[in-house]
């Protein structure tokens, strides 16, 4: 049951976390652009327009962040309900003498069931959080490895000869005349 609840949660949580990360990066980008162009913004008296834009962007990021938090609460509540129902089931089985054990052993069994269940809840919550935080690693890997390679700065096949300009013409005309 723990695995089913966690799997159901993780299917959406991963994508919502990606959405939140994209929205957060747009907030940082817009904030950095505003800081670098602060003198221009003040010169054109556009402070209110830029504040409205950053407010809209922050609101969009907070929408995604709220969904991430709501999903984590969903997981926490469902796992806690599962732990409580498991403890109730074991307690009822012990009280109705399905297991032929004494009261002290019943108390010990219930405390162990609660402890193990709480450990499972913590384990599954941490594992889902780790998987959600791996979105950052995925994005870093994409930017480091999967982006298309830019053209080199110096292209040796298109460099003019050292004696250029020989005739006082620009490179484009010289190249077309030679080829």
mmCIF file of C-alpha atoms in Angstrom:
data_model
loop_
_atom_site.group_PDB
_atom_site.id
_atom_site.type_symbol
_atom_site.label_atom_id
_atom_site.label_comp_id
_atom_site.label_asym_id
_atom_site.label_seq_id
_atom_site.Cartn_x
_atom_site.Cartn_y
_atom_site.Cartn_z
ATOM 1 C CA UNK A 1 0.000 0.000 0.000
ATOM 2 C CA UNK A 2 2.872 2.387 0.814
ATOM 3 C CA UNK A 3 4.343 1.778 -2.611
ATOM 4 C CA UNK A 4 1.009 2.220 -4.408
ATOM 5 C CA UNK A 5 0.274 5.537 -2.681
ATOM 6 C CA UNK A 6 3.799 6.799 -3.259
ATOM 7 C CA UNK A 7 3.776 5.740 -6.926
ATOM 8 C CA UNK A 8 0.468 7.492 -7.517
ATOM 9 C CA UNK A 9 1.801 10.634 -5.860
ATOM 10 C CA UNK A 10 5.174 10.587 -7.584
ATOM 11 C CA UNK A 11 3.715 10.448 -11.088
ATOM 12 C CA UNK A 12 2.332 13.963 -10.765
ATOM 13 C CA UNK A 13 4.759 15.405 -8.231
ATOM 14 C CA UNK A 14 7.732 15.037 -10.546
ATOM 15 C CA UNK A 15 6.105 17.039 -13.325
ATOM 16 C CA UNK A 16 4.741 19.688 -10.974
ATOM 17 C CA UNK A 17 8.222 20.113 -9.504
ATOM 18 C CA UNK A 18 9.619 20.574 -13.017
ATOM 19 C CA UNK A 19 7.011 23.224 -13.694
ATOM 20 C CA UNK A 20 7.872 24.971 -10.435
ATOM 21 C CA UNK A 21 11.582 24.932 -11.279
ATOM 22 C CA UNK A 22 10.927 26.484 -14.699
ATOM 23 C CA UNK A 23 8.739 29.180 -13.147
ATOM 24 C CA UNK A 24 11.365 29.885 -10.481
ATOM 25 C CA UNK A 25 14.091 30.299 -13.087
ATOM 26 C CA UNK A 26 11.962 32.815 -14.974
ATOM 27 C CA UNK A 27 11.549 34.821 -11.741
ATOM 28 C CA UNK A 28 15.305 34.837 -11.195
ATOM 29 C CA UNK A 29 15.921 35.771 -14.824
ATOM 30 C CA UNK A 30 13.462 38.646 -14.767
ATOM 31 C CA UNK A 31 14.776 39.875 -11.433
ATOM 32 C CA UNK A 32 18.369 39.832 -12.716
ATOM 33 C CA UNK A 33 17.383 41.653 -15.883
ATOM 34 C CA UNK A 34 15.590 44.310 -13.838
ATOM 35 C CA UNK A 35 18.626 44.803 -11.620
ATOM 36 C CA UNK A 36 21.005 45.115 -14.546
ATOM 37 C CA UNK A 37 18.744 47.603 -16.331
ATOM 38 C CA UNK A 38 17.752 49.562 -13.253
ATOM 39 C CA UNK A 39 19.087 52.883 -14.520
ATOM 40 C CA UNK A 40 17.213 52.517 -17.806
ATOM 41 C CA UNK A 41 14.006 51.580 -16.001
ATOM 42 C CA UNK A 42 14.307 54.648 -13.802
ATOM 43 C CA UNK A 43 15.169 56.883 -16.762
ATOM 44 C CA UNK A 44 11.994 55.852 -18.595
ATOM 45 C CA UNK A 45 9.936 55.897 -15.365
ATOM 46 C CA UNK A 46 8.815 52.287 -15.928
ATOM 47 C CA UNK A 47 9.093 51.085 -12.329
ATOM 48 C CA UNK A 48 5.390 50.261 -11.993
ATOM 49 C CA UNK A 49 5.334 48.251 -15.214
ATOM 50 C CA UNK A 50 8.334 46.189 -14.146
ATOM 51 C CA UNK A 51 6.849 45.674 -10.671
ATOM 52 C CA UNK A 52 3.619 44.407 -12.239
ATOM 53 C CA UNK A 53 5.575 42.030 -14.470
ATOM 54 C CA UNK A 54 7.641 40.624 -11.608
ATOM 55 C CA UNK A 55 4.505 40.282 -9.465
ATOM 56 C CA UNK A 56 2.802 38.258 -12.208
ATOM 57 C CA UNK A 57 5.852 36.054 -12.585
ATOM 58 C CA UNK A 58 6.123 35.482 -8.836
ATOM 59 C CA UNK A 59 2.410 34.642 -8.681
ATOM 60 C CA UNK A 60 2.868 32.015 -11.396
ATOM 61 C CA UNK A 61 5.812 30.534 -9.504
ATOM 62 C CA UNK A 62 3.812 30.492 -6.274
ATOM 63 C CA UNK A 63 0.960 28.649 -7.999
ATOM 64 C CA UNK A 64 3.325 25.834 -8.913
ATOM 65 C CA UNK A 65 4.957 25.945 -5.479
ATOM 66 C CA UNK A 66 1.537 25.656 -3.842
ATOM 67 C CA UNK A 67 0.817 22.555 -5.939
ATOM 68 C CA UNK A 68 4.114 21.008 -4.833
ATOM 69 C CA UNK A 69 3.265 21.635 -1.174
ATOM 70 C CA UNK A 70 -0.299 20.363 -1.623
ATOM 71 C CA UNK A 71 1.034 17.182 -3.193
ATOM 72 C CA UNK A 72 3.418 16.624 -0.301
ATOM 73 C CA UNK A 73 0.541 17.115 2.153
ATOM 74 C CA UNK A 74 -1.515 14.610 0.148
ATOM 75 C CA UNK A 75 1.241 12.039 0.483
ATOM 76 C CA UNK A 76 1.721 12.750 4.174
ATOM 77 C CA UNK A 77 -1.986 12.475 4.987
ATOM 78 C CA UNK A 78 -2.477 9.280 3.000
ATOM 79 C CA UNK A 79 0.561 7.589 4.510
ATOM 80 C CA UNK A 80 -0.498 8.657 8.014
ATOM 81 C CA UNK A 81 -4.016 7.285 7.444
ATOM 82 C CA UNK A 82 -2.468 4.033 6.254
ATOM 83 C CA UNK A 83 -0.302 3.841 9.390
ATOM 84 C CA UNK A 84 -3.304 4.563 11.624
ATOM 85 C CA UNK A 85 -5.434 1.922 9.906
ATOM 86 C CA UNK A 86 -2.633 -0.637 10.165
ATOM 87 C CA UNK A 87 -2.228 0.113 13.868
ATOM 88 C CA UNK A 88 -6.000 -0.094 14.357
ATOM 89 C CA UNK A 89 -6.122 -3.433 12.556
ATOM 90 C CA UNK A 90 -3.320 -4.912 14.682
ATOM 91 C CA UNK A 91 -4.895 -3.493 17.851
ATOM 92 C CA UNK A 92 -8.301 -4.951 17.033
ATOM 93 C CA UNK A 93 -6.808 -8.314 16.155
ATOM 94 C CA UNK A 94 -5.000 -8.355 19.499
ATOM 95 C CA UNK A 95 -8.061 -7.187 21.476
ATOM 96 C CA UNK A 96 -10.343 -9.817 19.944
ATOM 97 C CA UNK A 97 -7.780 -12.500 20.731
ATOM 98 C CA UNK A 98 -7.084 -13.477 17.143
ATOM 99 C CA UNK A 99 -3.463 -13.578 18.244
ATOM 100 C CA UNK A 100 -3.112 -15.475 21.478
ATOM 101 C CA UNK A 101 -0.732 -13.049 23.244
ATOM 102 C CA UNK A 102 -0.917 -11.267 26.576
ATOM 103 C CA UNK A 103 -1.511 -7.518 27.159
ATOM 104 C CA UNK A 104 2.167 -6.610 27.581
ATOM 105 C CA UNK A 105 3.075 -8.267 24.309
ATOM 106 C CA UNK A 106 0.132 -6.523 22.646
ATOM 107 C CA UNK A 107 1.422 -3.137 23.793
ATOM 108 C CA UNK A 108 4.919 -3.995 22.604
ATOM 109 C CA UNK A 109 3.543 -5.183 19.255
ATOM 110 C CA UNK A 110 1.522 -1.990 18.800
ATOM 111 C CA UNK A 111 4.502 0.210 19.657
ATOM 112 C CA UNK A 112 6.645 -1.711 17.140
ATOM 113 C CA UNK A 113 3.936 -1.446 14.465
ATOM 114 C CA UNK A 114 3.737 2.305 15.011
ATOM 115 C CA UNK A 115 7.533 2.689 14.979
ATOM 116 C CA UNK A 116 8.014 0.628 11.823
ATOM 117 C CA UNK A 117 5.110 2.368 10.102
ATOM 118 C CA UNK A 118 6.484 5.788 10.988
ATOM 119 C CA UNK A 119 9.859 4.707 9.646
ATOM 120 C CA UNK A 120 8.195 3.648 6.387
ATOM 121 C CA UNK A 121 6.402 6.986 6.150
ATOM 122 C CA UNK A 122 9.684 8.835 6.666
ATOM 123 C CA UNK A 123 11.464 6.600 4.157
ATOM 124 C CA UNK A 124 8.861 7.114 1.444
ATOM 125 C CA UNK A 125 8.588 10.858 2.045
ATOM 126 C CA UNK A 126 12.360 11.292 1.862
ATOM 127 C CA UNK A 127 12.633 9.124 -1.259
ATOM 128 C CA UNK A 128 9.951 11.149 -3.042
ATOM 129 C CA UNK A 129 11.610 14.415 -2.022
ATOM 130 C CA UNK A 130 14.967 13.182 -3.296
ATOM 131 C CA UNK A 131 13.406 12.205 -6.608
ATOM 132 C CA UNK A 132 11.717 15.593 -6.888
ATOM 133 C CA UNK A 133 14.968 17.397 -6.134
ATOM 134 C CA UNK A 134 16.657 15.434 -8.929
ATOM 135 C CA UNK A 135 14.863 17.771 -11.340
ATOM 136 C CA UNK A 136 17.652 20.242 -10.673
ATOM 137 C CA UNK A 137 20.239 17.639 -11.600
ATOM 138 C CA UNK A 138 18.293 16.792 -14.773
ATOM 139 C CA UNK A 139 18.249 20.439 -15.773
ATOM 140 C CA UNK A 140 21.980 20.825 -15.088
ATOM 141 C CA UNK A 141 22.689 17.724 -17.150
ATOM 142 C CA UNK A 142 20.561 19.086 -19.987
ATOM 143 C CA UNK A 143 22.380 22.422 -19.969
ATOM 144 C CA UNK A 144 25.790 20.761 -19.676
ATOM 145 C CA UNK A 145 25.402 17.902 -22.151
ATOM 146 C CA UNK A 146 22.335 18.119 -24.366
ATOM 147 C CA UNK A 147 22.431 21.674 -25.660
ATOM 148 C CA UNK A 148 23.459 21.955 -29.316
ATOM 149 C CA UNK A 149 27.037 23.002 -29.818
ATOM 150 C CA UNK A 150 27.578 26.570 -30.950
ATOM 151 C CA UNK A 151 29.757 27.406 -33.893
ATOM 152 C CA UNK A 152 33.424 28.043 -33.048
ATOM 153 C CA UNK A 153 34.566 31.628 -32.604
ATOM 154 C CA UNK A 154 37.233 31.405 -35.311
ATOM 155 C CA UNK A 155 36.373 29.515 -38.493
ATOM 156 C CA UNK A 156 39.622 28.740 -40.279
ATOM 157 C CA UNK A 157 38.006 28.079 -43.670
ATOM 158 C CA UNK A 158 36.451 31.546 -43.768
ATOM 159 C CA UNK A 159 39.308 33.665 -42.459
ATOM 160 C CA UNK A 160 40.737 36.209 -44.896
ATOM 161 C CA UNK A 161 44.366 35.934 -45.927
ATOM 162 C CA UNK A 162 46.908 37.876 -43.851
ATOM 163 C CA UNK A 163 47.391 40.389 -46.667
ATOM 164 C CA UNK A 164 43.689 41.322 -46.704
ATOM 165 C CA UNK A 165 42.410 43.836 -47.748
ATOM 166 C CA UNK A 166 44.544 43.883 -50.838
ATOM 167 C CA UNK A 167 42.242 45.918 -53.057
ATOM 168 C CA UNK A 168 40.368 48.029 -50.492
ATOM 169 C CA UNK A 169 37.236 45.884 -50.824
ATOM 170 C CA UNK A 170 35.319 44.195 -48.064
ATOM 171 C CA UNK A 171 35.647 40.488 -47.343
ATOM 172 C CA UNK A 172 32.291 39.490 -48.857
ATOM 173 C CA UNK A 173 33.161 40.911 -52.271
ATOM 174 C CA UNK A 174 36.640 39.429 -52.155
ATOM 175 C CA UNK A 175 35.302 35.995 -51.239
ATOM 176 C CA UNK A 176 32.712 36.014 -54.059
ATOM 177 C CA UNK A 177 35.317 37.119 -56.588
ATOM 178 C CA UNK A 178 37.739 34.342 -55.552
ATOM 179 C CA UNK A 179 35.119 31.583 -55.617
#
